[in-house]
Every structure is written in C-alpha cells, then in structure tokens.
XYZ file of C-alpha atoms in Angstrom:
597
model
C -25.574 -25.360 -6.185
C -27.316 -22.475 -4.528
C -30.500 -22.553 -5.039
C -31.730 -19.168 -3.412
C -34.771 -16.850 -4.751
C -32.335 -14.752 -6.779
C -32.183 -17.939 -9.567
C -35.573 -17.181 -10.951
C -35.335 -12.900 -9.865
C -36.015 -10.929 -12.898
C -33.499 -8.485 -13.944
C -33.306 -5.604 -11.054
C -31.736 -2.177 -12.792
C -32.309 -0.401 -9.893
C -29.747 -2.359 -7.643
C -26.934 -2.247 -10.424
C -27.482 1.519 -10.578
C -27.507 1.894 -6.674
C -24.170 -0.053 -6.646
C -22.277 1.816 -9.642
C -23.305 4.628 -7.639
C -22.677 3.147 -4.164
C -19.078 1.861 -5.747
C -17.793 5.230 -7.036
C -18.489 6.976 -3.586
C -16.862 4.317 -1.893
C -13.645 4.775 -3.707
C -13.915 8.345 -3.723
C -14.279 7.953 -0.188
C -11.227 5.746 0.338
C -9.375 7.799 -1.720
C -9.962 11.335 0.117
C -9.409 9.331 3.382
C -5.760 8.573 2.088
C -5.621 12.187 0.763
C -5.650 13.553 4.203
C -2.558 15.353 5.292
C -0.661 13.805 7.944
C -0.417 15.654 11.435
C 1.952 13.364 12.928
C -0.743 11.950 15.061
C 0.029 7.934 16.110
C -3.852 6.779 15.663
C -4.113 9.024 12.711
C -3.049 6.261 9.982
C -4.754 3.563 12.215
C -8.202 5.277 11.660
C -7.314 5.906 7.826
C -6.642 2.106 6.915
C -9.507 1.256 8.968
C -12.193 3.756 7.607
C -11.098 2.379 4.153
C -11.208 -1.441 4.893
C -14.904 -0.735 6.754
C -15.743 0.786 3.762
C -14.690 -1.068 1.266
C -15.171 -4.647 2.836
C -19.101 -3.214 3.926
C -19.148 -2.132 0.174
C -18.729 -5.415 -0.852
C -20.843 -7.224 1.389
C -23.704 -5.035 1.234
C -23.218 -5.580 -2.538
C -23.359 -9.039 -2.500
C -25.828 -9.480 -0.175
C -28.499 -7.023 -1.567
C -32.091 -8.829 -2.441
C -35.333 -7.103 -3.619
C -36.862 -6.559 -0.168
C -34.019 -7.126 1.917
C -32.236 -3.554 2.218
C -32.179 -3.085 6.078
C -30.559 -7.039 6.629
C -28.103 -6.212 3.343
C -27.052 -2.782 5.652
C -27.136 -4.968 8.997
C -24.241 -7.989 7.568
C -22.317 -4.854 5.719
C -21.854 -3.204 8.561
C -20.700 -6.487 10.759
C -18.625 -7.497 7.901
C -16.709 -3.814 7.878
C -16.436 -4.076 11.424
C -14.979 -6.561 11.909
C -12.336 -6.353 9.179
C -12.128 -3.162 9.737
C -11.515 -2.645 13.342
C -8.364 -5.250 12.835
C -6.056 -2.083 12.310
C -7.870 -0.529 15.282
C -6.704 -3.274 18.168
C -3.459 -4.559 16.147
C -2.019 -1.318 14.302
C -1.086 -1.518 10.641
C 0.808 -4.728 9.276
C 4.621 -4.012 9.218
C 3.940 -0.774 11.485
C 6.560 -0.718 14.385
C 7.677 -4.225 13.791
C 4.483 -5.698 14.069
C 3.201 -9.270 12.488
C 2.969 -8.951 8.486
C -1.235 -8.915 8.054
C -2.442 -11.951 9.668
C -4.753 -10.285 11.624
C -5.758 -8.735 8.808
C -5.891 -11.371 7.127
C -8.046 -13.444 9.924
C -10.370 -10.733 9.881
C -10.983 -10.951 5.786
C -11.306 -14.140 5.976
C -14.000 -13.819 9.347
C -16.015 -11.178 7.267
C -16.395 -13.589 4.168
C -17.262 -16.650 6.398
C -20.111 -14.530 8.292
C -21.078 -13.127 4.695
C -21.477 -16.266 2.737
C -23.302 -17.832 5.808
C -25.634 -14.887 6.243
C -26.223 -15.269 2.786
C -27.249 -19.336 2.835
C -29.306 -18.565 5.963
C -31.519 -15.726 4.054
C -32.020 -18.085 1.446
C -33.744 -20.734 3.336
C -35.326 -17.924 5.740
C -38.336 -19.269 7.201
C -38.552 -17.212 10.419
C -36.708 -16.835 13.652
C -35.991 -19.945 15.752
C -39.067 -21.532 17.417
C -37.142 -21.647 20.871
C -33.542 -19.499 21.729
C -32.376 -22.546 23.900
C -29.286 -24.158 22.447
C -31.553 -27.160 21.059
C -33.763 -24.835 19.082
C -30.531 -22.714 18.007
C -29.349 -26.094 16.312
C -32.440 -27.008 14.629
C -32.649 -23.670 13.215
C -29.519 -23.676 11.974
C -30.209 -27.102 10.056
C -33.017 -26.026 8.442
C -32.195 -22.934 7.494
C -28.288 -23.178 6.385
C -28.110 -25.808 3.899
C -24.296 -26.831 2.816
C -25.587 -26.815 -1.165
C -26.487 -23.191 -0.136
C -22.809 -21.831 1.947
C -20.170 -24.120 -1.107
C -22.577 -22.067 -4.058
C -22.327 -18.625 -2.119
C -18.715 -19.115 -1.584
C -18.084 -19.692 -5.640
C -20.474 -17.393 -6.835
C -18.918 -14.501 -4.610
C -15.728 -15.591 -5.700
C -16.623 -15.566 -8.903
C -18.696 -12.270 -8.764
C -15.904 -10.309 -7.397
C -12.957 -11.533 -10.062
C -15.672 -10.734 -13.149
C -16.106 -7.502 -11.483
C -12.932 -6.517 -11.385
C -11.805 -7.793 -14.810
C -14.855 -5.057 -16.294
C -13.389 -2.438 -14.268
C -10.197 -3.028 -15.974
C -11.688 -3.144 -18.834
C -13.133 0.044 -18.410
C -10.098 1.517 -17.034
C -8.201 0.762 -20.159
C -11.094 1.657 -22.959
C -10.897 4.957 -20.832
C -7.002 5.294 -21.398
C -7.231 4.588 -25.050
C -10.498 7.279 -25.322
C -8.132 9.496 -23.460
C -4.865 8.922 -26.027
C -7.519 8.984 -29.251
C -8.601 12.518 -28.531
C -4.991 13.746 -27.551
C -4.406 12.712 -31.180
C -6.625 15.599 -32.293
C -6.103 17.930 -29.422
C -8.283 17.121 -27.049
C -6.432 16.308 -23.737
C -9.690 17.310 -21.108
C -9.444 13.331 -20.570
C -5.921 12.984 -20.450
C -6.130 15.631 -17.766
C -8.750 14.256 -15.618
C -7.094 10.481 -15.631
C -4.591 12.171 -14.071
C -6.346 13.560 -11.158
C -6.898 10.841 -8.218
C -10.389 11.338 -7.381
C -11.206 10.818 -11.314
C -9.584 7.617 -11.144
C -11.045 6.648 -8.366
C -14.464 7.200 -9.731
C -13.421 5.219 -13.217
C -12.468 2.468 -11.114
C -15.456 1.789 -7.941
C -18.245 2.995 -10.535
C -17.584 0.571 -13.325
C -16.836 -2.443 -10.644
C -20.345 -1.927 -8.623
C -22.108 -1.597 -12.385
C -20.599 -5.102 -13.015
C -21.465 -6.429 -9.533
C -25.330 -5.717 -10.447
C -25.473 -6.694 -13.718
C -23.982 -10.193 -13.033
C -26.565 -10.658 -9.975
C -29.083 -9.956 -11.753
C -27.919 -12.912 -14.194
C -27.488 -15.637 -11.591
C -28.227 -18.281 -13.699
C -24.702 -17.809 -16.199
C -23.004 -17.533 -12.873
C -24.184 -20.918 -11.568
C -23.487 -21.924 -14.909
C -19.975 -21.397 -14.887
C -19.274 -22.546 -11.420
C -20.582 -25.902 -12.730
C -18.262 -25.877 -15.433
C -15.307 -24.506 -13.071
C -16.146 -27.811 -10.852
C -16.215 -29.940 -13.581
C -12.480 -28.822 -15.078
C -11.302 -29.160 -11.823
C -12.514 -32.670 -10.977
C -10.228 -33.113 -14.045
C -6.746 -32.200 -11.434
C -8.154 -34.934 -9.072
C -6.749 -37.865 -10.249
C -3.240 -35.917 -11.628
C -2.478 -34.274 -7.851
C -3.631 -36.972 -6.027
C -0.911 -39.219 -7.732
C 1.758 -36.552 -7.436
C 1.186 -36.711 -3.782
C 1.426 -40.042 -3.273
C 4.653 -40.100 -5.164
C 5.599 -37.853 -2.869
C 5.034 -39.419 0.199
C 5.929 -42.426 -0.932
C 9.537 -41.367 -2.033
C 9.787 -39.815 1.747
C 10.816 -43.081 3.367
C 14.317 -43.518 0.848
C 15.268 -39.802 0.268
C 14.063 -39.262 4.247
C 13.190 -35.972 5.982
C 16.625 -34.112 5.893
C 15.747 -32.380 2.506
C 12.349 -31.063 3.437
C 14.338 -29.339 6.492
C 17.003 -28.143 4.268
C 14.851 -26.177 2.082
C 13.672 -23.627 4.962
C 9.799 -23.516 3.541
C 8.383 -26.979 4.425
C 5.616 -25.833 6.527
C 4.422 -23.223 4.216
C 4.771 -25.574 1.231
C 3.106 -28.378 2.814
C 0.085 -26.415 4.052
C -0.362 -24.772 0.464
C -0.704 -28.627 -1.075
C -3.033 -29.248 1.668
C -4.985 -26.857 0.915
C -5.214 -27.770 -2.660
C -5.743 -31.202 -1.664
C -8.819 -30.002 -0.356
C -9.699 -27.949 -2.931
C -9.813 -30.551 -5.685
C -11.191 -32.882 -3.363
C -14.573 -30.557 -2.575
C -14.365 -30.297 -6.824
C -15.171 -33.714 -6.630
C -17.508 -34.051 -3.863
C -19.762 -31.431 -4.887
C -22.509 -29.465 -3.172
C -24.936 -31.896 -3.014
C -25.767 -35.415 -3.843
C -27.037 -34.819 -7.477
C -23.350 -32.921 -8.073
C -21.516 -36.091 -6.763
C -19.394 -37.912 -8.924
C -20.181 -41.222 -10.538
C -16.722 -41.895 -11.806
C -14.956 -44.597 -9.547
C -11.326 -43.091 -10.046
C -12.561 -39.238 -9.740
C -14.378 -40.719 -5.860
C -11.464 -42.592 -5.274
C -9.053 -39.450 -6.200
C -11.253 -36.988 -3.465
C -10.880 -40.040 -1.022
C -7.057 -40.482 -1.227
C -6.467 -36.070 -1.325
C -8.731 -36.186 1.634
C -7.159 -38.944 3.584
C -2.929 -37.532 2.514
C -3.818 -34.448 4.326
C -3.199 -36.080 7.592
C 0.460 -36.815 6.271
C 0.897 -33.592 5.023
C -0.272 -31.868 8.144
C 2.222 -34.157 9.629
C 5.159 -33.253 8.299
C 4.255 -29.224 8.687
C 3.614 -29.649 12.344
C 6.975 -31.302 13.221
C 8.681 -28.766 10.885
C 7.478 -26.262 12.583
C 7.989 -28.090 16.067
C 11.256 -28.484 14.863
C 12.080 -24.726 14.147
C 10.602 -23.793 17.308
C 12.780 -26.196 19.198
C 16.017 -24.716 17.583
C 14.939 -21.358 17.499
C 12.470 -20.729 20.011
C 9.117 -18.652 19.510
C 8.729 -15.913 17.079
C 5.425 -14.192 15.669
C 5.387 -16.123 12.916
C 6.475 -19.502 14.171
C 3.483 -18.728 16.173
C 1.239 -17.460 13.149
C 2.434 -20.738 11.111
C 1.547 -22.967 14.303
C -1.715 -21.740 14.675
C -2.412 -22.287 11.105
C -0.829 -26.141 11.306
C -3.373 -26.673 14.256
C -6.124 -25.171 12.501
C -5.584 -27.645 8.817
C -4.660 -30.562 11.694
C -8.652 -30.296 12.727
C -9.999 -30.029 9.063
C -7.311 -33.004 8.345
C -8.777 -35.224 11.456
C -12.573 -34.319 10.233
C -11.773 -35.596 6.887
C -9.849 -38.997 8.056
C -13.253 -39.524 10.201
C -15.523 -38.397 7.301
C -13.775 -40.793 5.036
C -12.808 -43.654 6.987
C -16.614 -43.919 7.845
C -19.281 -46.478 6.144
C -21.134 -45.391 2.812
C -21.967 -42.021 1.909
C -19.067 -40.571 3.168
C -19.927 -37.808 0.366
C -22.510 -36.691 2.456
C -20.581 -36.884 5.959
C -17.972 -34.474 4.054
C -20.684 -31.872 2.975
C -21.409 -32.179 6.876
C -18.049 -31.676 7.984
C -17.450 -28.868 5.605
C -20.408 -26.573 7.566
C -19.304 -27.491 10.745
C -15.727 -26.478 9.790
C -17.020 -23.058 8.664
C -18.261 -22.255 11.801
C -15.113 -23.239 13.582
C -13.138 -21.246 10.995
C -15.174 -18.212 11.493
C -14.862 -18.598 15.389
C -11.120 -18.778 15.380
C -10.515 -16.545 12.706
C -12.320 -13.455 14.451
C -10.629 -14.942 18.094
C -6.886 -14.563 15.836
C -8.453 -10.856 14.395
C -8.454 -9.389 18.101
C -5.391 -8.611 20.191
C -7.153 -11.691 22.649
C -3.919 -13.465 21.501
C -0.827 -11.371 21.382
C 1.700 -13.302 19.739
C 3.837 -10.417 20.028
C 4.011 -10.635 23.783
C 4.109 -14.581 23.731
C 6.953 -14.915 21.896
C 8.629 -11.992 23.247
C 8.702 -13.540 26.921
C 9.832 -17.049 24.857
C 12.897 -15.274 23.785
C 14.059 -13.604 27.288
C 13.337 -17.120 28.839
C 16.114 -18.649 26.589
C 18.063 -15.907 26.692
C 18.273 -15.671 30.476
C 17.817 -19.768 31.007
C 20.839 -20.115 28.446
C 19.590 -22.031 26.100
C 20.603 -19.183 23.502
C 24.003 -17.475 24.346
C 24.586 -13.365 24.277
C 26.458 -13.522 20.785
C 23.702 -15.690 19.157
C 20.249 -13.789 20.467
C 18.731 -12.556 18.001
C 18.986 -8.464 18.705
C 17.890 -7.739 15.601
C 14.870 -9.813 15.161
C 13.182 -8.842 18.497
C 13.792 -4.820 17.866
C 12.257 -5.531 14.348
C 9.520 -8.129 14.072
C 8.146 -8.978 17.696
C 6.221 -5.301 17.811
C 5.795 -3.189 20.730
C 6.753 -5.556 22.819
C 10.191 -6.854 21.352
C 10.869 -3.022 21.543
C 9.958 -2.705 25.023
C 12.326 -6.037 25.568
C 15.005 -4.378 23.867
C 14.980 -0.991 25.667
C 15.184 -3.486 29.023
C 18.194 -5.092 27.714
C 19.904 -1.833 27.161
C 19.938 -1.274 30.960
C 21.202 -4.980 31.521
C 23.555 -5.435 34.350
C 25.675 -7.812 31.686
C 27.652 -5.510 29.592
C 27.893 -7.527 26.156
C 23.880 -7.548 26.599
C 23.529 -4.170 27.326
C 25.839 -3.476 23.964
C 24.439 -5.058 21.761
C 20.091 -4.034 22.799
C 21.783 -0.071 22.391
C 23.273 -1.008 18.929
C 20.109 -2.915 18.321
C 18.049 0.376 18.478
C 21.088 1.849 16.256
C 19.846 0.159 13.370
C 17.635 1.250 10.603
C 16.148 -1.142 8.896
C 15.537 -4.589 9.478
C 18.401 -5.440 6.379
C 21.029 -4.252 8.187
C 23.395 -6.137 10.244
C 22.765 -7.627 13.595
C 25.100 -5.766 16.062
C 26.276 -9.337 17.276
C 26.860 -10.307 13.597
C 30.907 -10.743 14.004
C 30.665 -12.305 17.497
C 28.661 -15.229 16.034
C 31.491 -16.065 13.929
C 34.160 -15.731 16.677
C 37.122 -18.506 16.371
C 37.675 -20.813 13.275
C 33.804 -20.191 12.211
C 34.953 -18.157 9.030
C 38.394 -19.420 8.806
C 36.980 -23.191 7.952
C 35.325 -22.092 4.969
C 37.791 -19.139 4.066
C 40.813 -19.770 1.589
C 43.482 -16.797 1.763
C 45.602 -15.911 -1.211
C 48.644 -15.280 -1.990
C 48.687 -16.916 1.295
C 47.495 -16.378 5.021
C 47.080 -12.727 5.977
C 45.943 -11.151 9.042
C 42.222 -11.217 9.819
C 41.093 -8.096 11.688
C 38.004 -7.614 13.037
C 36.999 -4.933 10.434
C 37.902 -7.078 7.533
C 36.233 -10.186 9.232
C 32.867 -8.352 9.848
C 32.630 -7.125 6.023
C 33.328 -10.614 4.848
C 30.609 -12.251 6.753
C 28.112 -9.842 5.028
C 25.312 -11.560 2.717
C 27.506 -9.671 -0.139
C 31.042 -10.863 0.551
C 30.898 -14.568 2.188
C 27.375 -14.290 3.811
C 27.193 -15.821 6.972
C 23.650 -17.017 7.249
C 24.507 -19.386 3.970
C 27.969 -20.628 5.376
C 29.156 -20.729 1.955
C 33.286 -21.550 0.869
C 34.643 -18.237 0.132
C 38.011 -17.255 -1.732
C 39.855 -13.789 -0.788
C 42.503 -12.417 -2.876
C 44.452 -9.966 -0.359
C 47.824 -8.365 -0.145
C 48.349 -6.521 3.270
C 48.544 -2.890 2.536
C 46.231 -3.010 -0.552
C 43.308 -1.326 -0.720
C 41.397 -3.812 -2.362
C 40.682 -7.507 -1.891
C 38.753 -10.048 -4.277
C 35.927 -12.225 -2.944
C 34.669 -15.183 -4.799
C 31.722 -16.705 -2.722
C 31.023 -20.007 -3.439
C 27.255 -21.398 -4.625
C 24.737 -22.086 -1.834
C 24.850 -25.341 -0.321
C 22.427 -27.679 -1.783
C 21.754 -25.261 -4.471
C 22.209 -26.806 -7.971
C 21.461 -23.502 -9.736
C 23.198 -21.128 -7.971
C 26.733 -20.250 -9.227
C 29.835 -18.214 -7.621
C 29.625 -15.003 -7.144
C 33.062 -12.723 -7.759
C 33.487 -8.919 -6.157
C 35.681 -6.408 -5.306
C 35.506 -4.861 -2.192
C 37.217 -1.531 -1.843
C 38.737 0.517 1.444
C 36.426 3.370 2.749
C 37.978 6.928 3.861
C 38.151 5.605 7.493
C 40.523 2.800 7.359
C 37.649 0.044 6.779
C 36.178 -1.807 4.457
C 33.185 -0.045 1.930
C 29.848 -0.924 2.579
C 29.373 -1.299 -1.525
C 31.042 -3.679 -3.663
C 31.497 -4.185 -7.579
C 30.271 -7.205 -8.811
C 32.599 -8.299 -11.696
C 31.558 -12.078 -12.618
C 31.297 -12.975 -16.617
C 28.396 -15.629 -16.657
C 29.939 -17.198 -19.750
C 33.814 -17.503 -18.508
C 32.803 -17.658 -14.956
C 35.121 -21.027 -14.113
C 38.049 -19.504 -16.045
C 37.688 -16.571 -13.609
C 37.363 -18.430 -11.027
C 40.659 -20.780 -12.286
C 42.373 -17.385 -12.991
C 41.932 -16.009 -9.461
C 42.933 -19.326 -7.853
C 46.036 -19.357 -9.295
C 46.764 -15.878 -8.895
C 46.371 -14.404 -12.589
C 45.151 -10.955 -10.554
C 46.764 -7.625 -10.914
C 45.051 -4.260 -10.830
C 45.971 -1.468 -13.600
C 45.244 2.250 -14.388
C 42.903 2.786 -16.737
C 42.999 6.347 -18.836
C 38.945 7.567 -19.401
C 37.763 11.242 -20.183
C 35.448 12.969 -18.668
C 32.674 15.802 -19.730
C 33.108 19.341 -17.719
C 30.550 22.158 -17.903
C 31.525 24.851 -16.528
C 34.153 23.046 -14.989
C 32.012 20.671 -13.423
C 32.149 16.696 -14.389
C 28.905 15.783 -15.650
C 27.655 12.078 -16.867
C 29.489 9.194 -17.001
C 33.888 8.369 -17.511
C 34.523 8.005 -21.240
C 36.628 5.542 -22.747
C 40.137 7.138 -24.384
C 39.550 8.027 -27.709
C 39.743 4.820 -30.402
C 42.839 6.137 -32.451
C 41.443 3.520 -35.796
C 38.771 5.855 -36.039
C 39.229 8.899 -38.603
C-alpha cells in the first residue's frame, strides 16, 4: 500500500475547513457559470463546460493532493490537471455538439488528469530532490527512485475510494437537509424549503459538505488503507469464479464458433469490458507489493490464467472490429473502439511477457503496470487533443467508398455522416449536395432536411428497392399493390423495421384507410415477441407517421391466429364526450352502462 508521510500525519482541521470552503465556491462557481444567459455566441457554451470541468477537476486534484507544506505543488498539479481536462471542450467542442464524437475526448482527458494526479502524488511521496542529472539516464533513475508502484496502485484506490465516500456524505447531507427542510414546514417554517429551492443554495449544500468529507477522511489515512486492504482481499475472492467463466467461454468458442459473437452487434465492447475486469481481479491478486502477494496456489494461478485470456479476448475484439470496418468502412467510433482495442492489445502483450517469464512474475507485473501508466497517460492526452481527428479520418474513408464503389448511392449512409462524423461529415454533406450525380445530390439536400438523428435516412426506401421487403412481407386478404408511400412507412423501425429484417404480416384492403401490421420477433431473439399495430391514413393521401399499438401480451398468438386467418373487421364505436363551453375537454367516455341505476 501507499506508504506516504500522510500515514502517520496528525489530524489537519485546517485543510478540511479550507476544502468545505474551497468545495462550496467551486460549485457555486460552476453553477453561476451555467446560470449565464445565452447570447447566441458559438464559443460561448465551449468556455462554460470548460470553466466548469477546470474547476471542478482542479478542485479535486488540488484536494487530493494537498499536504502540510506542500500548498504551491498542490496549486501547480490542480491547475495541470484542470487544464488539461478542461481545455478538451476547448479544441474538440462539446460531446454530441454538431454531430461530434460522444465524450471520448473527454473522456481521454479525465482519464489523463487522474493518471498525472495519482503519479504526481507517488512521486511527492518518495520526494528526495530533483534529478541529479536532466539527461535521459538521470530522468530514469529518478523516476525509479522516486515513483514506487506500491506508491501509484495505493493512490489510485485511495482516490477512488476518497472521492465515492465523499460523495455518499454529501448525499447524506443533502437528504438530512431535505428532511430538516419538510420537519419545519410541518410547523410553519418553510425559510428552508425556500432556499433548497434556489440553485445557488443547492449548490452550496452539495460542494461544501463533499470538500468537508474529502478532509476529514485524509486526515484519517490509516481507515482508508484499511479498507482498500479489505476491498483487495474480497476481490481476490472473484479470481478463481471469473477466471473459470472465461475459460468456459473460450473454450465453448471452437463448437458454437464465431457467428454468434457477430450476431449480437456488441462483441467488441463486451469483450473489452471482461478484459478489463480480467485485469482488475488479476491486480486484486497480485497486489502492490511483495508482502500483499498471494500465498494461495489457486488465487496465483487464477491472476495468471485472467492475465494470460486477455490476449484471446483482445483477439476476438480486434477482428470484430476489423470485421465491422471491412463491411462498413470507418466511422468515429469504429475508430474510437479501434484505438481502444490497440491500446488493451499492448497491456494484453505486456502481461503474456510478464507472465510467461521465469519466477517472480508478480514482481515483473507490478513493473509492467508503471510502465503502462505512463503509456496510458501519453496516449490518453495525444487522443484529448484534436492531433487526431477522427472526424476527418473517417469522413475521407466514407467518400473513398462512396466514389471507389465499394458502397452504392442508395446504401451510403446520408444520415450517419450529416449526424455523427462532426464538422466535417457536414462539410462532406454540403459537397454532395452540389454533386454532378443527381440521386447523390438528392439525397445530401434531404440529408440536411432532417432533424434529428432518429429520423429516417432519405435513401431509406431505395435500400429496399425490388423483392427486399416483399421476401419477408405476407399480404392479406391477398396481394395488393405496393406503392412507394405505403412501402416507405412499412420499412419504418415501427411497422416492419428494416434495419432488423424481420417477417412482417399486413392486413390491407385497397381503398381502406387502415392496414394491420404484425412484425415478427427479432431474429435470434428468444425474448422478443410480435408486435401488432394499426397504421392509419394521414390528411395527404399517405400513411401517419404514428401508429396504435394494440397487442394483448396474454392472447398475443390468438391475435396473431385471428389476424392470419382473417377474423379482422373494424366497427363504430359510440363514446361521449365532456364540452365546456362548447369546447371538448379530457378524454372520450365510454356510453353510459344501462345495468347501472
């Protein structure tokens, strides 16, 4: 564990009033920054978001950081650390702003600032004095002597653990204020009830009773360390359990084979999240140093076998997402998910080596874990900047295809570039619009039509051109013609969905102005069940965006039977309805029930 000066610090009441203080004014602060009124100016929200991260990620650090002594180095990593998390939204916009990548960046750049904290943190607690030499050789034996492993795995649970006991006392707090606030209401005193309504107050309530909890818990290091230990030692516990789940796993891959990994559309995602709980359990067991190793043969054995299935694992995510990439070319988060994939391929390699090594492949891990943090850090603040637009990248991927034909005109994906490739899938769209190839050029200018990334793709009904909808389409009474308004509303997700592909009933009569759509259970989906609707004529001739869902759970298959064999009509109903003032108001009424007096 981490064995810094602060184990054996008296109690410091000073620093836990400075941060209850320090932790109020930062959410007051964040919370008059979002208070601002907006003047339509594009940077304007940019600067908000990042003000507040910088302050609130600096807060933190600068919080957890914080020795007796050590004020000016505390304010030196805070502001680093809220630089460089904050200044993501300055050089990459706002997640999900103008179709730009969902918080990676942000995401890189948390992660960056708690990899330059935690080792900022190990390195003041062996502090012996600057490097003897600045060459690259002194550099290194600096480094060795003064960031210890035991020192970085501690500071990485005990800030963990810091932060989630801080913020379950300022919920605390927040609720023993609620319950104050609803006691006095009960004998007419509302001044609290009114002042947990005002923003600022609750933005007080919450920052000053988290940076009160911060202190107080540093300042008792020792039950900290103390539960870490016991967190480890539970954990160790999952070893054995997950490491034998994953080696049924793998094993069972060569007889059920790859298909159903591809058919469920989340292998890469799933496979990286059990790698990275591989690794979790297996650093449970490894420890931070040699005295925290375990002795147990099937506990060692456990960490060796999670260490050693991450190169499988890894595996199979890479050539999923190869094999997405292949079909569907580059996208911004094919390219996110790559990256990633590469990134858990070198911490799978390290561990194979580690591992596969002679004795004391404990210690080679430990050794391998600080490199890998370094590495981490390095490519996570490289992924923070706009150094790597992924954007642009897979932007010029998708024209390639497009104009190389490996992707035709009706299946580009319009949509998808106007929505989620940023500024420049917009900029690519805008070109297409003045395309010399007319079906291009229609479908970029219906593209930029659209208003949110739900709707439609404008090419939507060309995709399904031909027999595409009439293979998995039974018409009853019998066949009736298929227009191309009717055939675009039935390849919506809501009548016979065309990304799914799914068998689909329709119940029609030409010159009705109604038809009945029972869509047929997902393939390779063993809980999903049919789906029954009614989809109505609009004012114009077409088909209504809406549709009434009408399916009884319980007698589904009767309904189903029923409609199949044509038991269908449609009646009048009689209902009432309220007037006021000769106005309908609330819902229809059913008739009057004549039985009762």
């Amino acid at each position: 564990m981490a064995s810094s000066p602060e184990m054996s610090e008296t109690v410091w009441p000073l620093r836990t009033w400075v941060l209850a203080i320090l932790g109020a004014l930062v959410f007051l602060s964040i919370q008059q920054l979002h208070d601002l009124p907006d003047h339509g100016w594009a940077w304007g929200p940019r600067l908000v978001m990042a003000l507040s991260v910088f302050l609130g990620v600096g807060g933190l650090a600068f919080g957890l950081a914080w020795q007796r002594g050590r004020l000016l180095a505390a304010i030196a990593v805070a502001l680093l650390c809220g630089l460089v998390a904050g200044g993501t939204f300055i050089w990459n916009n706002i997640p999900w702003q103008d179709g730009g990548s969902e918080g990676w960046h942000v995401f890189c750049g948390a992660i960056t600032a708690g990899c330059l904290l935690t080792l900022f943190q190990a390195a003041q607690d062996g502090w012996s004095g600057w490097p003897a030499r600045w060459a690259p050789s002194g550099l290194i034996a600096w480094r060795r002597e003064a960031i210890l492993y035991e020192e970085v795995h501690g500071h990485l649970w005990t800030n963990a653990l810091l932060l989630a006991l801080s913020g379950a006392f300022m919920l605390l707090c927040i609720g023993i204020a609620y319950l104050m606030a609803e006691m006095f209401w009960l004998v007419k005193l509302d001044f609290l009830r009114v002042l947990l309504r005002k923003e600022w107050f609750q933005a007080l309530m919450t920052g000053a009773p988290f940076g009160a909890a911060l202190g107080l818990l540093r300042d008792r290091r020792g039950i900290i360390t103390a539960l870490q230990r016991v967190a480890m030692l539970v954990l160790r516990v999952l070893a054995p359990v997950v490491a034998l789940a994953i080696l049924v796993f793998l094993a069972a891959l060569p007889f059920t084979g790859l298909a159903p990994l591809w058919d469920t559309g989340g292998t890469t995602p799933i496979m990286l999240v059990g790698a990275a709980l591989a690794l979790f359990l297996a650093n449970a067991v490894v420890g931070d140093r040699a005295a925290d190793e375990s002795r147990s043969v099937i506990l060692s054995g456990s960490a060796a076998a999670l260490g050693l299935f991450l190169v499988p694992m890894i595996g199979i995510a890479a050539f999923s997402s190869g094999l997405r990439i292949q079909q569907y070319g580059l996208s911004p988060d094919r390219l996110w998910a790559l990256t990633f994939v590469i990134v858990a391929s070198i911490v799978a390699i390290a561990y194979a080596v580690a591992i596969l090594g002679a004795r004391g492949w404990f210690a080679r891990l430990r050794r391998a874990n600080l490199h890998l943090v370094f590495l981490i850090a390095a490519i996570t603040l490289l992924l923070s900047t706009p150094l790597l637009s992924f954007d642009r990248i897979a932007t010029a991927h998708q024209l390639a295809r497009l104009s190389g034909g490996q992707v035709s005109v009706e299946n580009f994906d319009y949509k998808g570039l106007w929505f989620e490739f940023g500024p420049p899938g917009k900029a690519a769209i805008r070109q297409l619009a003045s395309s010399s190839d007319a079906q291009i050029r229609r479908y970029a200018i219906a593209a930029q039509m659209l208003k949110t990334k739900w709707d439609e793709p404008p090419n939507a009904g060309a995709a399904e051109k031909g027999a595409a909808l009439e293979k998995r389409l039974t018409m009853l009474p019998g066949p009736f013609p298929l227009d191309d308004a009717m055939r675009t509303r039935l390849i919506r997700f809501d009548a016979c969905n065309n990304y799914t592909g799914v068998p689909c009933i329709v119940r029609y009569v030409p010159g009705q102005d109604y038809m009945v759509v029972v869509a047929g259970p997902a393939p390779k989906c063993d809980r999903c069940r049919s789906e029954i609707s009614i989809i109505l004529r609009d004012g114009k001739g077409g088909w209504s965006d809406d549709n009434v869902y009408v399916r009884d759970e319980k007698a589904l298959d009767a309904q189903v039977a029923a409609i199949r064999a044509g038991r269908v009509e449609m009646r009048p109903v009689q209902q009432r309805q309220l007037f006021i003032d000769g106005k309908p108001v609330g819902n229809v009424i059913p008739p009057q029930n004549e039985a009762a007096p």
